[in-house]
PDB file of C-alpha atoms in Angstrom:
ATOM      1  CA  UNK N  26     103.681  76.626 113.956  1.00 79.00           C
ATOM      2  CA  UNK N  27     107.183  78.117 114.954  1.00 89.00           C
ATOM      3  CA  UNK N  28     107.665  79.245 118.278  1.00 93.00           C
ATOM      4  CA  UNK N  29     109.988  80.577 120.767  1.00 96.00           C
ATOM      5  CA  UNK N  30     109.411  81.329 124.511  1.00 97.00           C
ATOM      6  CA  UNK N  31     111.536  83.264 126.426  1.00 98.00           C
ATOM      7  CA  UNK N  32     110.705  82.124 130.413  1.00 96.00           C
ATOM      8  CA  UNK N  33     112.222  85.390 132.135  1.00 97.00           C
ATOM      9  CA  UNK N  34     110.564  88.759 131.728  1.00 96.00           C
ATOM     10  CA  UNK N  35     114.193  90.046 133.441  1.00 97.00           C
ATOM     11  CA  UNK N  36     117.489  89.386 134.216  1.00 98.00           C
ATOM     12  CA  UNK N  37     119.269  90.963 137.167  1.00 98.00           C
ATOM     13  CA  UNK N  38     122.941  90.658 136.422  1.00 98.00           C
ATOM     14  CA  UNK N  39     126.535  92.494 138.533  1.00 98.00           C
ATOM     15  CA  UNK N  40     129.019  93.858 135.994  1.00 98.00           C
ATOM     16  CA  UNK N  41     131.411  91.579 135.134  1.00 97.00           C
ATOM     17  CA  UNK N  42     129.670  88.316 135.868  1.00 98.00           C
ATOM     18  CA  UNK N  43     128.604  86.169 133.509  1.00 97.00           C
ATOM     19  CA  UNK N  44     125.293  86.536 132.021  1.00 97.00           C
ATOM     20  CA  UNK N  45     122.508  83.729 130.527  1.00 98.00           C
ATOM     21  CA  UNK N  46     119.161  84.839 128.226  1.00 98.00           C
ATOM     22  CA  UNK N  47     117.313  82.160 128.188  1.00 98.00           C
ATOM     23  CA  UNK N  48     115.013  80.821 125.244  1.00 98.00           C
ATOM     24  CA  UNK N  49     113.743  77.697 124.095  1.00 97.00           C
ATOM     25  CA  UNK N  50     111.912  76.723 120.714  1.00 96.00           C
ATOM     26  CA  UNK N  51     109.291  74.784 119.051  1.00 94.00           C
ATOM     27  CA  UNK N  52     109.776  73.889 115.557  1.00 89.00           C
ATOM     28  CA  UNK N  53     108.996  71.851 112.949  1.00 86.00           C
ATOM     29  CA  UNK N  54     111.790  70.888 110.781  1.00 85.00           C
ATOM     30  CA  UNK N  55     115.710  72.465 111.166  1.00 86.00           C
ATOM     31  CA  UNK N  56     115.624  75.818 112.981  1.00 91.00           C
ATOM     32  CA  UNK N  57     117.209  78.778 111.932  1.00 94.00           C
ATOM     33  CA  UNK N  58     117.484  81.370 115.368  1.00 96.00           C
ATOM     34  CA  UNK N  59     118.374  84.502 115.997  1.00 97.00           C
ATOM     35  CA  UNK N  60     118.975  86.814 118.908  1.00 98.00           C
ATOM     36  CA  UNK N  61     118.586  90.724 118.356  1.00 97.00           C
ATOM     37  CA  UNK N  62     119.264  93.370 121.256  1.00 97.00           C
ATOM     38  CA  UNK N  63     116.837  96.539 121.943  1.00 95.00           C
ATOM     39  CA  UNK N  64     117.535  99.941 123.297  1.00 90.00           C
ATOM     40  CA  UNK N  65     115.313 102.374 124.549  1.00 83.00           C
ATOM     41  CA  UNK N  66     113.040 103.952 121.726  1.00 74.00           C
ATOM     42  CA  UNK N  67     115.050 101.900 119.152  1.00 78.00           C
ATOM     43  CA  UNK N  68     114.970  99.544 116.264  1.00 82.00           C
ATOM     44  CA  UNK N  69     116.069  96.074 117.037  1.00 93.00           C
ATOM     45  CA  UNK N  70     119.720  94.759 116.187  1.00 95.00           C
ATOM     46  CA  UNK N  71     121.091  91.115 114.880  1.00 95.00           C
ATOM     47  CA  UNK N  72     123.293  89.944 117.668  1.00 96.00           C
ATOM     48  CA  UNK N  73     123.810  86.364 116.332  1.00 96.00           C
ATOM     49  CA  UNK N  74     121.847  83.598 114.494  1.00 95.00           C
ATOM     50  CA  UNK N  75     122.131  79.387 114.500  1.00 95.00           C
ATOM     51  CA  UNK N  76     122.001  78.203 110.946  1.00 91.00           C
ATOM     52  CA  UNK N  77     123.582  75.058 110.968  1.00 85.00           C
ATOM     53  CA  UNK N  78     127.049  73.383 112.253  1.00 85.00           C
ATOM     54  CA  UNK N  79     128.699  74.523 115.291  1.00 89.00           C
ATOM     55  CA  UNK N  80     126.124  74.339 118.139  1.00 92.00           C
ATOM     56  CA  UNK N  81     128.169  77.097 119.972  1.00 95.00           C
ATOM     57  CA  UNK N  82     127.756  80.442 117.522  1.00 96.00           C
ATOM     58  CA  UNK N  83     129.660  83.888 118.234  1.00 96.00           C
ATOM     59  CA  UNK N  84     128.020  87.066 117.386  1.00 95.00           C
ATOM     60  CA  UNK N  85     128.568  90.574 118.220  1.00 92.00           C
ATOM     61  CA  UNK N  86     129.428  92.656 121.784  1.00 93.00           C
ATOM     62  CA  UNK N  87     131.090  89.648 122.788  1.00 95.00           C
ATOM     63  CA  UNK N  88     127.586  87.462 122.706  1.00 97.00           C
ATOM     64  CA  UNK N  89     127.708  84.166 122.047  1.00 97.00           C
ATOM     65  CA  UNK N  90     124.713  81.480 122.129  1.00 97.00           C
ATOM     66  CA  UNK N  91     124.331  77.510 122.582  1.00 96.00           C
ATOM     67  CA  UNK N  92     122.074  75.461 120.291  1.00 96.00           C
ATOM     68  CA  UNK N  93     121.144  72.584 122.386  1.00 95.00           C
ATOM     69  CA  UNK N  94     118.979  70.287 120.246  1.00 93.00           C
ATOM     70  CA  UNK N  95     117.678  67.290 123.015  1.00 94.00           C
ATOM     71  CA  UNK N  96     116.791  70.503 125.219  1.00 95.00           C
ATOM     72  CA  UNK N  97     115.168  72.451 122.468  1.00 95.00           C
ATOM     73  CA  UNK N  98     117.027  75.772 123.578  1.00 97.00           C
ATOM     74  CA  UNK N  99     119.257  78.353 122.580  1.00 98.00           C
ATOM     75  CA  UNK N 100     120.649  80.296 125.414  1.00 98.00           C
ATOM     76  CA  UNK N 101     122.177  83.527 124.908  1.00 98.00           C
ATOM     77  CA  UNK N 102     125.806  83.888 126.755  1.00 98.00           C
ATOM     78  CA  UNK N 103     128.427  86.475 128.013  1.00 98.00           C
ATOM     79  CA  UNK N 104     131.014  85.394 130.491  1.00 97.00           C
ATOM     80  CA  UNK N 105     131.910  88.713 131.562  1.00 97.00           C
ATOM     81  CA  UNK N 106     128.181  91.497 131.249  1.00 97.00           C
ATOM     82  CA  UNK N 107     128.779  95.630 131.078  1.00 97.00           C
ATOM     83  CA  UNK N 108     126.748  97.775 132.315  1.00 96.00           C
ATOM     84  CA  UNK N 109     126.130  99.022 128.520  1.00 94.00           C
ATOM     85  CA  UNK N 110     124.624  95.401 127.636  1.00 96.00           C
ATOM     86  CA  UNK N 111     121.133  96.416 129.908  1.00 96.00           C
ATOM     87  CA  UNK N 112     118.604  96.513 126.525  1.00 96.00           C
ATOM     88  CA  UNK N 113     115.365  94.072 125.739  1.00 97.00           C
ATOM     89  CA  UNK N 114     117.155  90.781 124.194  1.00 98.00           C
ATOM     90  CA  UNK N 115     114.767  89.092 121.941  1.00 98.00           C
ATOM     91  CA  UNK N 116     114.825  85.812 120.614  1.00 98.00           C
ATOM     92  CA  UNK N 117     113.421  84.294 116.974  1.00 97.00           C
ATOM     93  CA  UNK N 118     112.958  81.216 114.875  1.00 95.00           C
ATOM     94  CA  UNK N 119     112.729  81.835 111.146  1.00 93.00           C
ATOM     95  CA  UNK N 120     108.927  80.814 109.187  1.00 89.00           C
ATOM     96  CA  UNK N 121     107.851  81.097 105.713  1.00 83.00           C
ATOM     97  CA  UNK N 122     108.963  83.754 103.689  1.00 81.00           C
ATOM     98  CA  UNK N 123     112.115  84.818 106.054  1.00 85.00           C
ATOM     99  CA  UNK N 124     109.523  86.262 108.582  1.00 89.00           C
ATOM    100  CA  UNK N 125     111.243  86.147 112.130  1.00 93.00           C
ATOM    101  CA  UNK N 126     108.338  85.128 115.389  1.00 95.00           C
ATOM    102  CA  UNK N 127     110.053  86.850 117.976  1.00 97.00           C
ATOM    103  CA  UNK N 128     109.917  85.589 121.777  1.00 97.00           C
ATOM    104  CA  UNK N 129     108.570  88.261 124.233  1.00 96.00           C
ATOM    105  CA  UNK N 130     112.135  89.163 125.357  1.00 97.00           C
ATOM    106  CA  UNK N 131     113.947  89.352 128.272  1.00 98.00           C
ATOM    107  CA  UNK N 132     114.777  93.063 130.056  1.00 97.00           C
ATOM    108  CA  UNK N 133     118.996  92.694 131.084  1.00 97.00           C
ATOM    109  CA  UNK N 134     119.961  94.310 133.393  1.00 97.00           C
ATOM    110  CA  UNK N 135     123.134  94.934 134.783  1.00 97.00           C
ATOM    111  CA  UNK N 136     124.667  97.175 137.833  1.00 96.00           C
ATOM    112  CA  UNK N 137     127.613  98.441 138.376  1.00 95.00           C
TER     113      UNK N 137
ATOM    114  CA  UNK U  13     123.500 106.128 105.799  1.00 52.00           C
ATOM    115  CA  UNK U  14     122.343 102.912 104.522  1.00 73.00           C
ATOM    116  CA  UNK U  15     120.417 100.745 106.848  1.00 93.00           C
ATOM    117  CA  UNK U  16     116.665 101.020 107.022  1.00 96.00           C
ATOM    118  CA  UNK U  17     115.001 104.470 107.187  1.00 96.00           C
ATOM    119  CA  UNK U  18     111.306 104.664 108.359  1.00 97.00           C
ATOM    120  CA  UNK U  19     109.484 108.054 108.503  1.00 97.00           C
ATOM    121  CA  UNK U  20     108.208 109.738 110.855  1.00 97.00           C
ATOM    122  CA  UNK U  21     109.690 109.024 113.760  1.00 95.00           C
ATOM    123  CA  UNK U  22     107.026 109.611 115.758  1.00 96.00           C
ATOM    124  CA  UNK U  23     103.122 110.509 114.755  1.00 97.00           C
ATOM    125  CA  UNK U  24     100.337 111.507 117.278  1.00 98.00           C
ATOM    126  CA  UNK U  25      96.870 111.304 115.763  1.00 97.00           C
ATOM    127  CA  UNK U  26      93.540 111.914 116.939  1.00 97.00           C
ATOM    128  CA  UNK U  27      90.834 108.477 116.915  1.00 97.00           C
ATOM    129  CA  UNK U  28      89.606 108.647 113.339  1.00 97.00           C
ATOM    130  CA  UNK U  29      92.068 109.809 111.584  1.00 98.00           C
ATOM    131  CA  UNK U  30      94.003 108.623 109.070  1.00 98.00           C
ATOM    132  CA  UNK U  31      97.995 107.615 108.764  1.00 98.00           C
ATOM    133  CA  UNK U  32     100.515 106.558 106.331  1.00 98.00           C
ATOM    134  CA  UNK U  33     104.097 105.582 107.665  1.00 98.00           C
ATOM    135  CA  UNK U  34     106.465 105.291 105.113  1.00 98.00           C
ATOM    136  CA  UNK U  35     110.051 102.565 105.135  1.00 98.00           C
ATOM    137  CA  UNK U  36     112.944 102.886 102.888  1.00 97.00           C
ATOM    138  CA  UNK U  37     114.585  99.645 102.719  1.00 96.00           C
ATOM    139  CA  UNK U  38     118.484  98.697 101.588  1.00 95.00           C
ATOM    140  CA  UNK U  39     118.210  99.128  98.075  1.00 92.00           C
ATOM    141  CA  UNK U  40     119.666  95.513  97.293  1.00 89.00           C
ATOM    142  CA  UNK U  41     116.974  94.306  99.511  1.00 93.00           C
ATOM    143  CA  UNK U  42     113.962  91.737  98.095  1.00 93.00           C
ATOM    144  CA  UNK U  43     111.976  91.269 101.001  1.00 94.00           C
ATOM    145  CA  UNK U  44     110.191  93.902 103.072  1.00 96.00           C
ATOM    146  CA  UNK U  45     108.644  93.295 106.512  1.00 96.00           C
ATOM    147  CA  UNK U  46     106.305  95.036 108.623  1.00 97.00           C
ATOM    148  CA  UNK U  47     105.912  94.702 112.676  1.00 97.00           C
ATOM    149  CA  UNK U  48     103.891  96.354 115.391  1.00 97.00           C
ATOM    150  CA  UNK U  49     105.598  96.133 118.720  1.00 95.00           C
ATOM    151  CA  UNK U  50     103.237  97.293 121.941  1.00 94.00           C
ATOM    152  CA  UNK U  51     105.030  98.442 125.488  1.00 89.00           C
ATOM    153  CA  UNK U  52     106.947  95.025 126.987  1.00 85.00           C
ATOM    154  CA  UNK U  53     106.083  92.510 123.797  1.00 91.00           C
ATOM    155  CA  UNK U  54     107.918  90.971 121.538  1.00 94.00           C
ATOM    156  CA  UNK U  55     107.599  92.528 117.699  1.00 95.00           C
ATOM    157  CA  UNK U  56     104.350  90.605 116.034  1.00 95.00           C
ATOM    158  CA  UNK U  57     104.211  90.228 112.336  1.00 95.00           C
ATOM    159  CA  UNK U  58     102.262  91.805 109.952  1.00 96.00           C
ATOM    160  CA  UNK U  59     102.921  91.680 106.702  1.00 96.00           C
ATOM    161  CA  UNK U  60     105.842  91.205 103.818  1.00 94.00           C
ATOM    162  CA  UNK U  61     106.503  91.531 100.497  1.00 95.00           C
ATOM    163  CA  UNK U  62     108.634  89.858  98.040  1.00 93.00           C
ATOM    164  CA  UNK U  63     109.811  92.569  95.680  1.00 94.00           C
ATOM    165  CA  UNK U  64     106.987  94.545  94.829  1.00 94.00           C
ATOM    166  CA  UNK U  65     103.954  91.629  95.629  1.00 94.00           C
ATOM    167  CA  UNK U  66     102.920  90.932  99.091  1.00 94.00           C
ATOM    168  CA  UNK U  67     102.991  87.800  99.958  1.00 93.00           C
ATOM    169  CA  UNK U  68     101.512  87.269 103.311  1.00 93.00           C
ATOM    170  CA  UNK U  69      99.385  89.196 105.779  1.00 93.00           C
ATOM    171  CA  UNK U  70      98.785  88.863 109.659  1.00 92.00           C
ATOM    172  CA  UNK U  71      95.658  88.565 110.914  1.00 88.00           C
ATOM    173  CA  UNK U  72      96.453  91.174 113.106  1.00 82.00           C
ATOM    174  CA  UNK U  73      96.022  93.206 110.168  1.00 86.00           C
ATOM    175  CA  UNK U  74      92.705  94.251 110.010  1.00 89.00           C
ATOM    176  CA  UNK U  75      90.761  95.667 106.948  1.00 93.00           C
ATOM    177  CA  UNK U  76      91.948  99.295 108.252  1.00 96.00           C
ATOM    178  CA  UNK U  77      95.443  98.499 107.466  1.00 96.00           C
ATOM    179  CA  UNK U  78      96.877  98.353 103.952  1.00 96.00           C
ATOM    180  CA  UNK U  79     100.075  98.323 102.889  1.00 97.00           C
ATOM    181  CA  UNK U  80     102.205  98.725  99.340  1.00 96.00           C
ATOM    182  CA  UNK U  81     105.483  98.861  98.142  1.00 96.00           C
ATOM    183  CA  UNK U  82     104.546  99.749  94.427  1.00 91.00           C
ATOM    184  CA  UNK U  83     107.972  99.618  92.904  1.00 87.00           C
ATOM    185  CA  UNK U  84     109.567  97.275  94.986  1.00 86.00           C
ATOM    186  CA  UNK U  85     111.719  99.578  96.591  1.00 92.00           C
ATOM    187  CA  UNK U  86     109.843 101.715  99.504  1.00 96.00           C
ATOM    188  CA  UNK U  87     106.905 100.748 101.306  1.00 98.00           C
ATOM    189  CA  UNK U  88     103.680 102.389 102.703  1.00 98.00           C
ATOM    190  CA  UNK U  89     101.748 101.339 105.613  1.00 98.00           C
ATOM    191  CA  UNK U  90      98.414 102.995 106.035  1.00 97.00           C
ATOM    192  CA  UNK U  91      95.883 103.117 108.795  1.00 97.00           C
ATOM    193  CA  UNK U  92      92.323 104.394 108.203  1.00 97.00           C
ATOM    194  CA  UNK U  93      89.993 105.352 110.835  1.00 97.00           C
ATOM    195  CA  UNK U  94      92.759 105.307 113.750  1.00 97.00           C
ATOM    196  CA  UNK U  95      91.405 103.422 117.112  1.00 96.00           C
ATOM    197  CA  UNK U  96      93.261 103.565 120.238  1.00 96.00           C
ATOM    198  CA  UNK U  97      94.152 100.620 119.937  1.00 95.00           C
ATOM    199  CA  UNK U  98      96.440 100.872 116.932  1.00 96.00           C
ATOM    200  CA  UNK U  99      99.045 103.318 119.675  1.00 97.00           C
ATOM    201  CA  UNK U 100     102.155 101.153 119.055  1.00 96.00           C
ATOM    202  CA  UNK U 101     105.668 101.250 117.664  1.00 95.00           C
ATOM    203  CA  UNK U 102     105.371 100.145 114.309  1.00 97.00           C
ATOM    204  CA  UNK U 103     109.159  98.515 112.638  1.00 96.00           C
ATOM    205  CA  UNK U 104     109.622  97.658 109.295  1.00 97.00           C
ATOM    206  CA  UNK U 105     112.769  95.442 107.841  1.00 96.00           C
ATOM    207  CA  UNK U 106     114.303  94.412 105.185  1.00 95.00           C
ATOM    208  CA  UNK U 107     116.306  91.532 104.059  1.00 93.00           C
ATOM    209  CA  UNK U 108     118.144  89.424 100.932  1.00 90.00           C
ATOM    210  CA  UNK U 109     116.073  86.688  99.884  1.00 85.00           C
ATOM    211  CA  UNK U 110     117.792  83.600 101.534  1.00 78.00           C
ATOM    212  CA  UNK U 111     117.262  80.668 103.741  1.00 70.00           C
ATOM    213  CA  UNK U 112     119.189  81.925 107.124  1.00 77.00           C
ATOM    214  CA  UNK U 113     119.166  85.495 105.897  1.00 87.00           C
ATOM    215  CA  UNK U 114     118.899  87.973 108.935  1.00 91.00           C
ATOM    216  CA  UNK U 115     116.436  91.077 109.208  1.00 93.00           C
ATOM    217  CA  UNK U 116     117.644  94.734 109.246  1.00 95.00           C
ATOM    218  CA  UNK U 117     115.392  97.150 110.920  1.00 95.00           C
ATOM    219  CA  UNK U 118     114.579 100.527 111.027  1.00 95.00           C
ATOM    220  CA  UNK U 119     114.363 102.602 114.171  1.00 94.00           C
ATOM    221  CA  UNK U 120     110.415 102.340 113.964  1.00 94.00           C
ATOM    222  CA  UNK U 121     107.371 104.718 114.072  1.00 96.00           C
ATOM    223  CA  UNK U 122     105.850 105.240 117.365  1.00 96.00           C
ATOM    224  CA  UNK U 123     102.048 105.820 116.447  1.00 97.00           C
ATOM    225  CA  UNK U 124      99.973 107.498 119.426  1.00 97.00           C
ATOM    226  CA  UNK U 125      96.213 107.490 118.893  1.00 97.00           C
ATOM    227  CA  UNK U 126      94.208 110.034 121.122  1.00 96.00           C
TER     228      UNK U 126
END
């Protein structure tokens, strides 16, 4: 079965360094991932996804996220974190059907 | 506005009681997908249809739940006999049919059984 695990339940991150989401993934087969951002009392949003080329894929707000095959992980990346990126950052592999299994996210936050 | 619509926003309900939520897709949309996300988890699956026939079901989804999307445009979700249990946020998306395509969601129903 498809998985994803994200290994930090939070992130503590200043404004203005560089931020790392972690998330590795068990599949069989190519994977297709995705990242999507929460806010409070919100539907999720598509930050970025890993199809197939370029192991390093840009998405929105600046994100960007490695696909590192011999480690099994795709990291989620911003060199330079706002205050305004502190949401729940979820990670997913695509299964049958186009059904995303999310990962039980990772709370970002970041101070001023 | 045309991203994913769910209604209500927000439902509290008595234990026993019965409730429908109702999701309005993107109208060029095949695929429909419903998730139930509790306090610190990760969305779980529960269901989706291709076009009007559903295709798979959870088996978090219990004989109380039933869901339709008769035309293949908006869905239903329905929850009979309401436990306390069932309190969650409850997210539907939608989504081309596609290898690689990406889900668009709705802001959710937050369901709170008393």
């Amino acid at each position: 079965a498809q998985s994803v695990a994200q290994p930090e339940d939070q992130v503590n991150v200043a404004e203005g360094n560089p931020l790392t989401v972690k998330c590795t993934y068990s599949v069989s087969g190519n994977p297709y991932l995705f990242w999507y951002v929460q806010y409070p009392n919100r539907g999720l949003q598509f930050l970025l996804k890993y199809i197939t080329g370029d192991n390093l894929v840009k998405g929105s707000y600046g994100f960007e996220a490695e696909f590192n095959k011999s480690q099994t992980s795709f990291h989620l990346k911003k060199p330079s974190a706002l205050v305004s990126d502190s949401a729940l950052y979820f990670c997913a592999v695509r299964d049958i059907g186009g059904k995303l299994i999310f990962g039980q996210g990772t709370e970002l936050s970041v101070k001023p | 506005d045309t991203g994913v619509s769910q209604d209500p926003r927000h439902k509290i309900t008595k234990r026993g009681q019965n409730v429908t939520f109702r999701c309005d897709p993107i109208s060029e949309h095949n695929r429909l997908y419903w998730y139930r996300q509790t306090l610190g988890q990760g969305p779980e699956f529960l269901t989706y249809f291709q076009n009007e026939a559903q295709l798979e079901k959870s088996r978090l989804l219990s004989d109380r739940f039933s869901a339709e999307r008769p035309k293949g445009s908006f869905s239903t979700l329905e929850i009979q006999r309401t436990e306390q249990g069932d309190s969650a946020m409850y997210l539907c998306a939608s989504s081309p049919t596609g290898d690689g395509e990406k889900l668009f969601f709705g802001s959710g129903t937050q369901l709170s059984v008393l």
